Short mmCIF file of N, CA and C in Angstrom, two decimals:
data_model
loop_
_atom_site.label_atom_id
_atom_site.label_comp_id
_atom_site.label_asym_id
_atom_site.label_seq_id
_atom_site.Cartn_x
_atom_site.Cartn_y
_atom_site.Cartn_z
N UNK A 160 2.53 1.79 0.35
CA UNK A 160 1.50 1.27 1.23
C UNK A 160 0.35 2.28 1.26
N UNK A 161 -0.78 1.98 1.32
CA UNK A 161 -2.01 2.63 0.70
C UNK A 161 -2.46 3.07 2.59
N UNK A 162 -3.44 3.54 2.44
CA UNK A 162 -3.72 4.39 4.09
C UNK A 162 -5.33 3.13 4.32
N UNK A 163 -6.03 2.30 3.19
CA UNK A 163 -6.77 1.21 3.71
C UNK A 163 -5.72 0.03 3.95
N UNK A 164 -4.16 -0.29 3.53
CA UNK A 164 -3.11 -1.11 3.78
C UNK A 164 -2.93 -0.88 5.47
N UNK A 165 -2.82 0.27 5.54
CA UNK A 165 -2.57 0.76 7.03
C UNK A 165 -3.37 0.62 7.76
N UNK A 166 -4.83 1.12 7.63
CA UNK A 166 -5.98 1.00 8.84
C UNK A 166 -5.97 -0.55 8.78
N UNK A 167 -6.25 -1.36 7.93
CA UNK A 167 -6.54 -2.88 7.80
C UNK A 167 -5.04 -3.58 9.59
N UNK A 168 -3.83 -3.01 8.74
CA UNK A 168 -3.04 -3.32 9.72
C UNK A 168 -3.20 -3.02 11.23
N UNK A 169 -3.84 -1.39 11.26
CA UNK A 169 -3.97 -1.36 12.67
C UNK A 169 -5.09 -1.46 13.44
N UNK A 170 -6.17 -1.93 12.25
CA UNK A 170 -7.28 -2.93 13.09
C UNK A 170 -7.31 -4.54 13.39
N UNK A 171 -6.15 -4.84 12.69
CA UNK A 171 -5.97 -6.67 13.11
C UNK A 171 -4.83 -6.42 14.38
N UNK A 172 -3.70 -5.83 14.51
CA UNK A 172 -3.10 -6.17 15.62
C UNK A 172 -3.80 -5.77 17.12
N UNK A 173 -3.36 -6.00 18.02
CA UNK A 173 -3.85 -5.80 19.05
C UNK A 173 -2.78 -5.88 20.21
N UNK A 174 -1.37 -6.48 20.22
CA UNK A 174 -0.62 -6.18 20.92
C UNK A 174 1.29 -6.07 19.94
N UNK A 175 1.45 -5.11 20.32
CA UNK A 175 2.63 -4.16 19.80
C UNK A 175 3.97 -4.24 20.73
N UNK A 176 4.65 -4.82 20.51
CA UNK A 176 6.13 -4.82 21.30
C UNK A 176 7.08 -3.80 20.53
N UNK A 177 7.47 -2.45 21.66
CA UNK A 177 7.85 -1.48 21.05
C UNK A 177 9.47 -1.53 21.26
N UNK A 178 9.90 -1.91 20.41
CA UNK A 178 11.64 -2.08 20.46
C UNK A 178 12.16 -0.75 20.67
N UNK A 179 13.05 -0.65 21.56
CA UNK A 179 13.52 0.39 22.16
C UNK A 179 12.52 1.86 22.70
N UNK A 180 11.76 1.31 23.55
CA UNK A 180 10.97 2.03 23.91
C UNK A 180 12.00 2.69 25.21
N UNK A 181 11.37 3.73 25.59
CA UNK A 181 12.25 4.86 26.50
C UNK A 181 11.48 4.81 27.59
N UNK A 182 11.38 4.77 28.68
CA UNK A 182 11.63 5.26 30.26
C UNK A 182 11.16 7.01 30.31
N UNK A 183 11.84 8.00 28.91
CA UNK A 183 11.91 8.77 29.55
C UNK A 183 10.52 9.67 28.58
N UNK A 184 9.55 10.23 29.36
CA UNK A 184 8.88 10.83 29.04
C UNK A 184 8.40 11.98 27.73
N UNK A 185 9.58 12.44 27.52
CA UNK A 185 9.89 13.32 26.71
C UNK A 185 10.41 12.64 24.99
N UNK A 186 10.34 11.30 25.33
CA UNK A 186 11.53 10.76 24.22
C UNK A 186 10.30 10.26 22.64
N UNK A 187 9.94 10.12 21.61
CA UNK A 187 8.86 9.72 20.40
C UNK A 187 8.21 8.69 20.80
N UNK A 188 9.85 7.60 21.59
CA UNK A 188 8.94 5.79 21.53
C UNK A 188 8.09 6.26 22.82
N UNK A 189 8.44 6.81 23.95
CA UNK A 189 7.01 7.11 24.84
C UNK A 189 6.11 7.58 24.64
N UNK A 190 6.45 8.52 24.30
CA UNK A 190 4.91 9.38 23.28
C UNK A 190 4.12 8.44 22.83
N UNK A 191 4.84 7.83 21.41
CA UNK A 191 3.41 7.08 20.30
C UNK A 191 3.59 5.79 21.12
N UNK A 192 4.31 5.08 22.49
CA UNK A 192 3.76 4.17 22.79
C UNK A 192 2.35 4.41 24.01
N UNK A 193 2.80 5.31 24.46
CA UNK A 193 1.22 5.80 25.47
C UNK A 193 0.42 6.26 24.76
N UNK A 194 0.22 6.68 23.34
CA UNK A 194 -0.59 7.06 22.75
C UNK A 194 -1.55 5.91 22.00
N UNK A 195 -0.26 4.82 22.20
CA UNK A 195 -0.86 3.55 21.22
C UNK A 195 -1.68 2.63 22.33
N UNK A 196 -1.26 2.71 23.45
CA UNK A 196 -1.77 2.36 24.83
C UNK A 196 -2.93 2.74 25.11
N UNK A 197 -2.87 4.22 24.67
CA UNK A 197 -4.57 4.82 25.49
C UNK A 197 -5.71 4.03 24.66
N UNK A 198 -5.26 4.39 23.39
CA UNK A 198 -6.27 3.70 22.14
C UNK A 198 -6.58 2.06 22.36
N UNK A 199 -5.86 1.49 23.01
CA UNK A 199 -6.75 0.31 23.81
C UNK A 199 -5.77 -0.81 23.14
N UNK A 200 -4.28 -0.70 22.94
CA UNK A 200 -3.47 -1.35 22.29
C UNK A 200 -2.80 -1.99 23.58
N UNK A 201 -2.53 -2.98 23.40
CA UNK A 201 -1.46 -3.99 24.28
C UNK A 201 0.06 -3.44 24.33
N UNK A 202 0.75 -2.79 24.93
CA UNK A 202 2.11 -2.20 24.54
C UNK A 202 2.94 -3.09 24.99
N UNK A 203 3.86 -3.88 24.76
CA UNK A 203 5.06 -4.50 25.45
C UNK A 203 6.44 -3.66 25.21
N UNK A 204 6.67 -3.26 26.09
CA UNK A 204 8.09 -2.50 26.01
C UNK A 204 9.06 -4.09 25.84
N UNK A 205 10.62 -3.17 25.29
CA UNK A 205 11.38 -3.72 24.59
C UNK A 205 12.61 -3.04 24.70
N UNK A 206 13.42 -3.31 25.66
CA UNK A 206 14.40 -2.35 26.30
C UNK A 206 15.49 -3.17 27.49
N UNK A 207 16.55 -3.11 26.80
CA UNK A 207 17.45 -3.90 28.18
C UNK A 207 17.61 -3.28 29.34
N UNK A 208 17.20 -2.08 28.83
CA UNK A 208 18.28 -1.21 29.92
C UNK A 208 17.17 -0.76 30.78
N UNK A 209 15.73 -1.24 31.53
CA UNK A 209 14.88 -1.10 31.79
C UNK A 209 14.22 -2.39 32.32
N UNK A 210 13.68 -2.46 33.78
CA UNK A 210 12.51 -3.70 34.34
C UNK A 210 11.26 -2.81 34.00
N UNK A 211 10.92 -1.89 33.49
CA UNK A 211 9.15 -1.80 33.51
C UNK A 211 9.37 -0.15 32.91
N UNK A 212 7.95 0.01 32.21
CA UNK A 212 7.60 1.08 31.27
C UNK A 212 6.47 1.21 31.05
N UNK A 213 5.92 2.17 30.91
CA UNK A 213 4.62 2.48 30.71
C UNK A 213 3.47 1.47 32.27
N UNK A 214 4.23 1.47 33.18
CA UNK A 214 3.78 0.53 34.15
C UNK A 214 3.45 -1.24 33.30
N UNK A 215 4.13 -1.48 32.60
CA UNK A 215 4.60 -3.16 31.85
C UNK A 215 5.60 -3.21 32.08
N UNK A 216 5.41 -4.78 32.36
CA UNK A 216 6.72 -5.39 32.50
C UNK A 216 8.09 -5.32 31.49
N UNK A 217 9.15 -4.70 31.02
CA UNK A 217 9.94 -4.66 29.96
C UNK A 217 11.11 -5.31 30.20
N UNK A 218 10.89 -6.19 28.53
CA UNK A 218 11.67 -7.22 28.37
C UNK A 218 13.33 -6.71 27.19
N UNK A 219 14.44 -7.68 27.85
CA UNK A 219 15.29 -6.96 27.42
C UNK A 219 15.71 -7.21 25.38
N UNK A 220 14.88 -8.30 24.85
CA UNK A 220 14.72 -8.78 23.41
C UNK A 220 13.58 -9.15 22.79
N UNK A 221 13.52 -9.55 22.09
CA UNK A 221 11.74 -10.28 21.72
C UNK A 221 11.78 -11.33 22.19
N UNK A 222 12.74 -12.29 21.64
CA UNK A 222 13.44 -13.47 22.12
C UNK A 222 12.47 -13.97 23.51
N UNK A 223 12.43 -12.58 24.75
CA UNK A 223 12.25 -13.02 25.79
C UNK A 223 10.51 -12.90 26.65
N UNK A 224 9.89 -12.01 25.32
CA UNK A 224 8.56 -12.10 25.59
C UNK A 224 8.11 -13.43 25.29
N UNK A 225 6.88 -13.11 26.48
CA UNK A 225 6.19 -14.46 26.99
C UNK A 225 4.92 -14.41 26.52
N UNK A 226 4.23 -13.53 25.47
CA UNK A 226 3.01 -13.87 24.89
C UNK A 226 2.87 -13.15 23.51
N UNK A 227 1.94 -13.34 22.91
CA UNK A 227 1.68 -13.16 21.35
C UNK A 227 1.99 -11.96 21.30
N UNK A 228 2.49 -11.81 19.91
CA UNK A 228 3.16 -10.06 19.58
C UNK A 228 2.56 -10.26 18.07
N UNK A 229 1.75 -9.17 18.21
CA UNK A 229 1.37 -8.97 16.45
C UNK A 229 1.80 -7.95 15.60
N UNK A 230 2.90 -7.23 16.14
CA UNK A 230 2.98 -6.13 15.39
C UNK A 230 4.52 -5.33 16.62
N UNK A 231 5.50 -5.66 15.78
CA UNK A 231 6.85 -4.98 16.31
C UNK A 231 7.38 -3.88 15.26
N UNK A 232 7.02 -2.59 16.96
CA UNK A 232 7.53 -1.69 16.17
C UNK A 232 8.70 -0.95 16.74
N UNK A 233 9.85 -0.51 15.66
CA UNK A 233 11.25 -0.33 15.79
C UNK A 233 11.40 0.79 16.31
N UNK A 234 11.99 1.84 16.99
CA UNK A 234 12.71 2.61 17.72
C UNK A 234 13.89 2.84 17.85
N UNK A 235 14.62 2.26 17.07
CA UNK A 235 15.94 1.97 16.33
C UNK A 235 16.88 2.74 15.59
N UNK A 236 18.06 2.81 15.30
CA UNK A 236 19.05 2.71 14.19
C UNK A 236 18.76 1.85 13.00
N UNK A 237 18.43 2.19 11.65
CA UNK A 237 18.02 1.81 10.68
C UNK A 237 19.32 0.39 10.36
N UNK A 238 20.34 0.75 11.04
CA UNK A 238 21.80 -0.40 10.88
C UNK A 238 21.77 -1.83 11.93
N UNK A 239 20.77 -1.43 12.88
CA UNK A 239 20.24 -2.41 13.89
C UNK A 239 18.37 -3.09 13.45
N UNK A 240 18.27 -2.90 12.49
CA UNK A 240 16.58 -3.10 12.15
C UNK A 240 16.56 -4.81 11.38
N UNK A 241 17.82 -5.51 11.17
CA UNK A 241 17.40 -6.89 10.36
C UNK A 241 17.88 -7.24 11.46
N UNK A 242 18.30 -7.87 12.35
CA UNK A 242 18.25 -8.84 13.49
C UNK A 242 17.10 -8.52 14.75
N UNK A 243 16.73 -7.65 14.50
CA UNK A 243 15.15 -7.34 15.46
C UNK A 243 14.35 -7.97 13.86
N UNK A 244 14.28 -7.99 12.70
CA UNK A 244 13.37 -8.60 11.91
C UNK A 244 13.57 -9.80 12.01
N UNK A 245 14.59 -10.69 12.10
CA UNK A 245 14.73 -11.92 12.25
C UNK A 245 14.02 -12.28 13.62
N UNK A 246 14.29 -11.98 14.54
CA UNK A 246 13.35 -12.13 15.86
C UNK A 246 11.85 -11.95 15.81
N UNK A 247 11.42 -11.10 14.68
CA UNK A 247 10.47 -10.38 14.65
C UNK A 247 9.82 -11.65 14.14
N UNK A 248 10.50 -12.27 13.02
CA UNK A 248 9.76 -13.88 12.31
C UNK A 248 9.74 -14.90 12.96
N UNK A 249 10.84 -14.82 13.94
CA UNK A 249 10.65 -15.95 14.70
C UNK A 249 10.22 -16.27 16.09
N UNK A 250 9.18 -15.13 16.64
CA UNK A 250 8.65 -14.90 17.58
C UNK A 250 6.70 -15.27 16.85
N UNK A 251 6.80 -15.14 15.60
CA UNK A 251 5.51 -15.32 14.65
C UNK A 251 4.72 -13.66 14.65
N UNK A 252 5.30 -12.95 14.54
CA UNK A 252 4.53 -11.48 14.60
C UNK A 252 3.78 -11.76 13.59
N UNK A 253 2.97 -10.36 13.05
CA UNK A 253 2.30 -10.07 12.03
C UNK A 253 2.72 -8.88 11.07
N UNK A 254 3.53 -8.22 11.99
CA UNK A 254 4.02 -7.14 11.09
C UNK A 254 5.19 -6.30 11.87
N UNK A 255 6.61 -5.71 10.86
CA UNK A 255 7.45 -4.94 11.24
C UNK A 255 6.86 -3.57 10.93
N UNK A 256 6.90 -2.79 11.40
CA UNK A 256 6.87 -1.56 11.70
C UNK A 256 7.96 -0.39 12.08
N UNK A 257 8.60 0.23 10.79
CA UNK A 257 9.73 1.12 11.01
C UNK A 257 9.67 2.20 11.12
N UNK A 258 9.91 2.82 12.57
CA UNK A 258 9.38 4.05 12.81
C UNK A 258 9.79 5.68 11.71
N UNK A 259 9.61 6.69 11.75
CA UNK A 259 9.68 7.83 11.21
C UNK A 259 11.30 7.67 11.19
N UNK A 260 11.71 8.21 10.02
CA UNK A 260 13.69 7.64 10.00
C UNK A 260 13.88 6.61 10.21
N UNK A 261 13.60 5.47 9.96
CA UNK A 261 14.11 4.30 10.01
C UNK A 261 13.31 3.26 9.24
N UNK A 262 14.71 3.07 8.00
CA UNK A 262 14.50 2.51 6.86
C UNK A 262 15.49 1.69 6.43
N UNK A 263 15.18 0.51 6.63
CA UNK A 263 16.22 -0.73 6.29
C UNK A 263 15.57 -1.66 5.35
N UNK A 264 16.07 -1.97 4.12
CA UNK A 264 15.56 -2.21 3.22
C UNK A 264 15.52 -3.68 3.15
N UNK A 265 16.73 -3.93 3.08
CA UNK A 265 16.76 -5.51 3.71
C UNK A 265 15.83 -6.11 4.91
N UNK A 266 15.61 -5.39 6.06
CA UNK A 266 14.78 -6.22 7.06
C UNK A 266 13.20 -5.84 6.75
N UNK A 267 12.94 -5.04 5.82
CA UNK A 267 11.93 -5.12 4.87
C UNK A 267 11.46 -6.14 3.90
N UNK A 268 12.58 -6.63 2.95
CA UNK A 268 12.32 -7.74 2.34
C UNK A 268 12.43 -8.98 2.90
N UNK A 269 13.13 -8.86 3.97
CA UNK A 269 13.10 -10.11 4.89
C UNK A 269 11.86 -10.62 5.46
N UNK A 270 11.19 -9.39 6.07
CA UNK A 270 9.91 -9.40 6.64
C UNK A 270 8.81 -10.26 5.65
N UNK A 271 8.64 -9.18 4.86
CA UNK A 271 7.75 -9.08 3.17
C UNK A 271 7.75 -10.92 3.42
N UNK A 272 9.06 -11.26 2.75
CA UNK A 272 9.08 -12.66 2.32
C UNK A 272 8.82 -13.36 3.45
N UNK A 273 8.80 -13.75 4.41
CA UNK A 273 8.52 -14.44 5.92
C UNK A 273 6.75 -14.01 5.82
N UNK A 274 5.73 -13.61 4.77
CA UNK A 274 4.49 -13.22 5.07
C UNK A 274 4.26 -11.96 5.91
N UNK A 275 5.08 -10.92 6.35
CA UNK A 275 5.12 -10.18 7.49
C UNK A 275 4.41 -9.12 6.45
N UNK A 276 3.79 -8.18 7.05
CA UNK A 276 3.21 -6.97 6.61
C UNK A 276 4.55 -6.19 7.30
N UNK A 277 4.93 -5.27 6.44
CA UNK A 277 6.06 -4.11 6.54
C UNK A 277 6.16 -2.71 6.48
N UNK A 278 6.07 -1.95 7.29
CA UNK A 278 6.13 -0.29 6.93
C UNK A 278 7.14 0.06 7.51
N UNK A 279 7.87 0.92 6.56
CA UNK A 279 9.12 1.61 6.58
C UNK A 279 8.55 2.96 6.64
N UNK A 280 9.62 3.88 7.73
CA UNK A 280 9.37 5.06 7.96
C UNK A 280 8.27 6.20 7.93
N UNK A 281 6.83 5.46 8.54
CA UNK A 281 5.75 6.05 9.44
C UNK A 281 5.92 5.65 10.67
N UNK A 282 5.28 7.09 11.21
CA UNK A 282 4.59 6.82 12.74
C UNK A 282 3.67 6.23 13.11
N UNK A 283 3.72 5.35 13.87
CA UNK A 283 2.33 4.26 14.27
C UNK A 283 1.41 5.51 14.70
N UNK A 284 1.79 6.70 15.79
CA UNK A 284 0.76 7.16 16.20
C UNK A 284 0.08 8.05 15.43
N UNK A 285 0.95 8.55 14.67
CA UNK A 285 0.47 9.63 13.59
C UNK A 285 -0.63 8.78 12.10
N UNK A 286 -0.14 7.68 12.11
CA UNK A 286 -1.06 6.89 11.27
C UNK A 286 -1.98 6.71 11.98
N UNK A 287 -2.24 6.40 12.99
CA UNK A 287 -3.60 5.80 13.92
C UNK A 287 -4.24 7.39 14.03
N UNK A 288 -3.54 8.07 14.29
CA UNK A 288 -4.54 9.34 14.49
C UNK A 288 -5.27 10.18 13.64
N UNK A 289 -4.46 9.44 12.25
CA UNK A 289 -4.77 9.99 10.76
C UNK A 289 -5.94 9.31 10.56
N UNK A 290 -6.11 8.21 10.66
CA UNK A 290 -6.42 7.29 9.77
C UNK A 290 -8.39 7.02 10.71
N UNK A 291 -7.84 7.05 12.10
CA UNK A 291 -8.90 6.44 13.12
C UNK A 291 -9.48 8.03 14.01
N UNK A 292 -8.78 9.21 13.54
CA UNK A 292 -9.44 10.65 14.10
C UNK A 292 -8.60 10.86 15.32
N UNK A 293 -8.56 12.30 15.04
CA UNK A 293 -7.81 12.66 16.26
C UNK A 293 -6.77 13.73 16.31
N UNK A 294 -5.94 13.65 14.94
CA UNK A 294 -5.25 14.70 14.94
C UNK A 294 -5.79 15.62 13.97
N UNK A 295 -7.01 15.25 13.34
CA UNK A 295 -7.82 16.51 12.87
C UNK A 295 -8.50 17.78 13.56
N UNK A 296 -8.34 17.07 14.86
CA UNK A 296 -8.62 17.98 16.23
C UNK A 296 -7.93 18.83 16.53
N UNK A 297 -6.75 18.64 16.29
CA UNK A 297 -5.31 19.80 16.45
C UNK A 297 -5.37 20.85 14.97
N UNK A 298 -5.69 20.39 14.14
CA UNK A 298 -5.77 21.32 13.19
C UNK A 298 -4.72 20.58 11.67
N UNK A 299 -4.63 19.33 11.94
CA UNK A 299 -4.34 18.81 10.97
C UNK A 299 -4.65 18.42 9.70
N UNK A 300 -4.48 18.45 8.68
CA UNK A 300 -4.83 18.14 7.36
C UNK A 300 -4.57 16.82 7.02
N UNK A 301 -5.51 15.76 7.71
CA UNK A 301 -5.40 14.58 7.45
C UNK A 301 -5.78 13.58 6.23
N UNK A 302 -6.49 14.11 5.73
CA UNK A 302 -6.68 14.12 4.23
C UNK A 302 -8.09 13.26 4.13
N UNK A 303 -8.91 13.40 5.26
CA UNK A 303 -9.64 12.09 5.30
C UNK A 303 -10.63 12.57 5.79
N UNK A 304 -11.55 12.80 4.64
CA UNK A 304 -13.16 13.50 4.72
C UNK A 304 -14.06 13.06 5.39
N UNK A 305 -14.50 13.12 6.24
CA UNK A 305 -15.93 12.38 6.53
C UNK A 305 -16.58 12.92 7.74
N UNK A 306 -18.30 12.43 7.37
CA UNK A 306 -19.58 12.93 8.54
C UNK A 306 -19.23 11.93 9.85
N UNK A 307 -18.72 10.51 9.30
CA UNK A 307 -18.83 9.69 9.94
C UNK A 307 -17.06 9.35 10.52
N UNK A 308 -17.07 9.20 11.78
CA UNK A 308 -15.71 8.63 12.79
C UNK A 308 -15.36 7.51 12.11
N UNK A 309 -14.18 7.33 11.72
CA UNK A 309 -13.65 5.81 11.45
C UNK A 309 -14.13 4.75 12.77
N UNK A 310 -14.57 3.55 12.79
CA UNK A 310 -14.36 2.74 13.97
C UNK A 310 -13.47 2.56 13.94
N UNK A 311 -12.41 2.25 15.28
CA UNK A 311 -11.41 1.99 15.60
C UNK A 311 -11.40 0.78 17.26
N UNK A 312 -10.43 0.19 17.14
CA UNK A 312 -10.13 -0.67 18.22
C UNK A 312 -10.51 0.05 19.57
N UNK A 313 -10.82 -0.30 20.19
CA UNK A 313 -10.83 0.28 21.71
C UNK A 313 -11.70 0.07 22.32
#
């Protein structure tokens, strides 16, 4: 997947249901989901074991969200990632999204073929920050030259 494959992706979605998102402050899915939040992203948490996150309402499957999801991203066990893709098609997303370590190859081609745009093992936030500015600020080597700011959603 090319890094214009990626920005293209994370300038069409606009709301993100984060499967197994955490409660607890300290944990990746809170991190890159408040990070994906600030940037002006729709977050739907995705968590049984949880009524609310990131101050949203959190739902315990996809199954049980009640509005458009364009982009589900995993938080997962790579052995639990094709029955969240099957939900993922039949909720009408736009794209699976497999976080850093988590790579299931099958709910990849599942996706792929259902029309789904698919990334296996990147960080949503670390791509958005690469790609749209931000972690060049920290001192990162993002690989991505320019006078001019990417536009980005927000």
């Amino acid at each position: 997947m090319t890094d214009d494959d990626i920005r293209r992706i994370l300038t069409s979605v606009r709301t993100i249901a984060v499967v197994g998102l955490s409660a607890d402050w300290n944990r990746p899915s809170y991190f890159a989901a408040k990070y994906m939040q600030t940037a002006g992203y729709t977050v739907v948490p995705v968590n049984p074991r949880y009524t609310e996150v990131l101050g949203q309402r959190c739902y315990p499957d996809l199954a049980s969200i009640d509005v458009p999801i364009d982009m589900v991203d995993v938080f997962r066990r790579s052995e639990d990632v094709l029955p969240i893709a099957q939900q993922a098609i039949a909720i009408g997303a736009k794209c699976l999204w497999q976080q850093i370590g988590v790579v299931n190859p099958q709910a990849d081609d599942l996706a792929r073929s259902a029309g789904l745009h698919s990334v296996l093992d990147r960080c949503v936030k670390i791509e958005h920050g690469r790609l749209f500015g931000g972690l060049n600020l920290v001192g990162v080597n993002t690989g991505v030259i320019s006078a001019k700011r990417q536009a980005s959603r927000g």
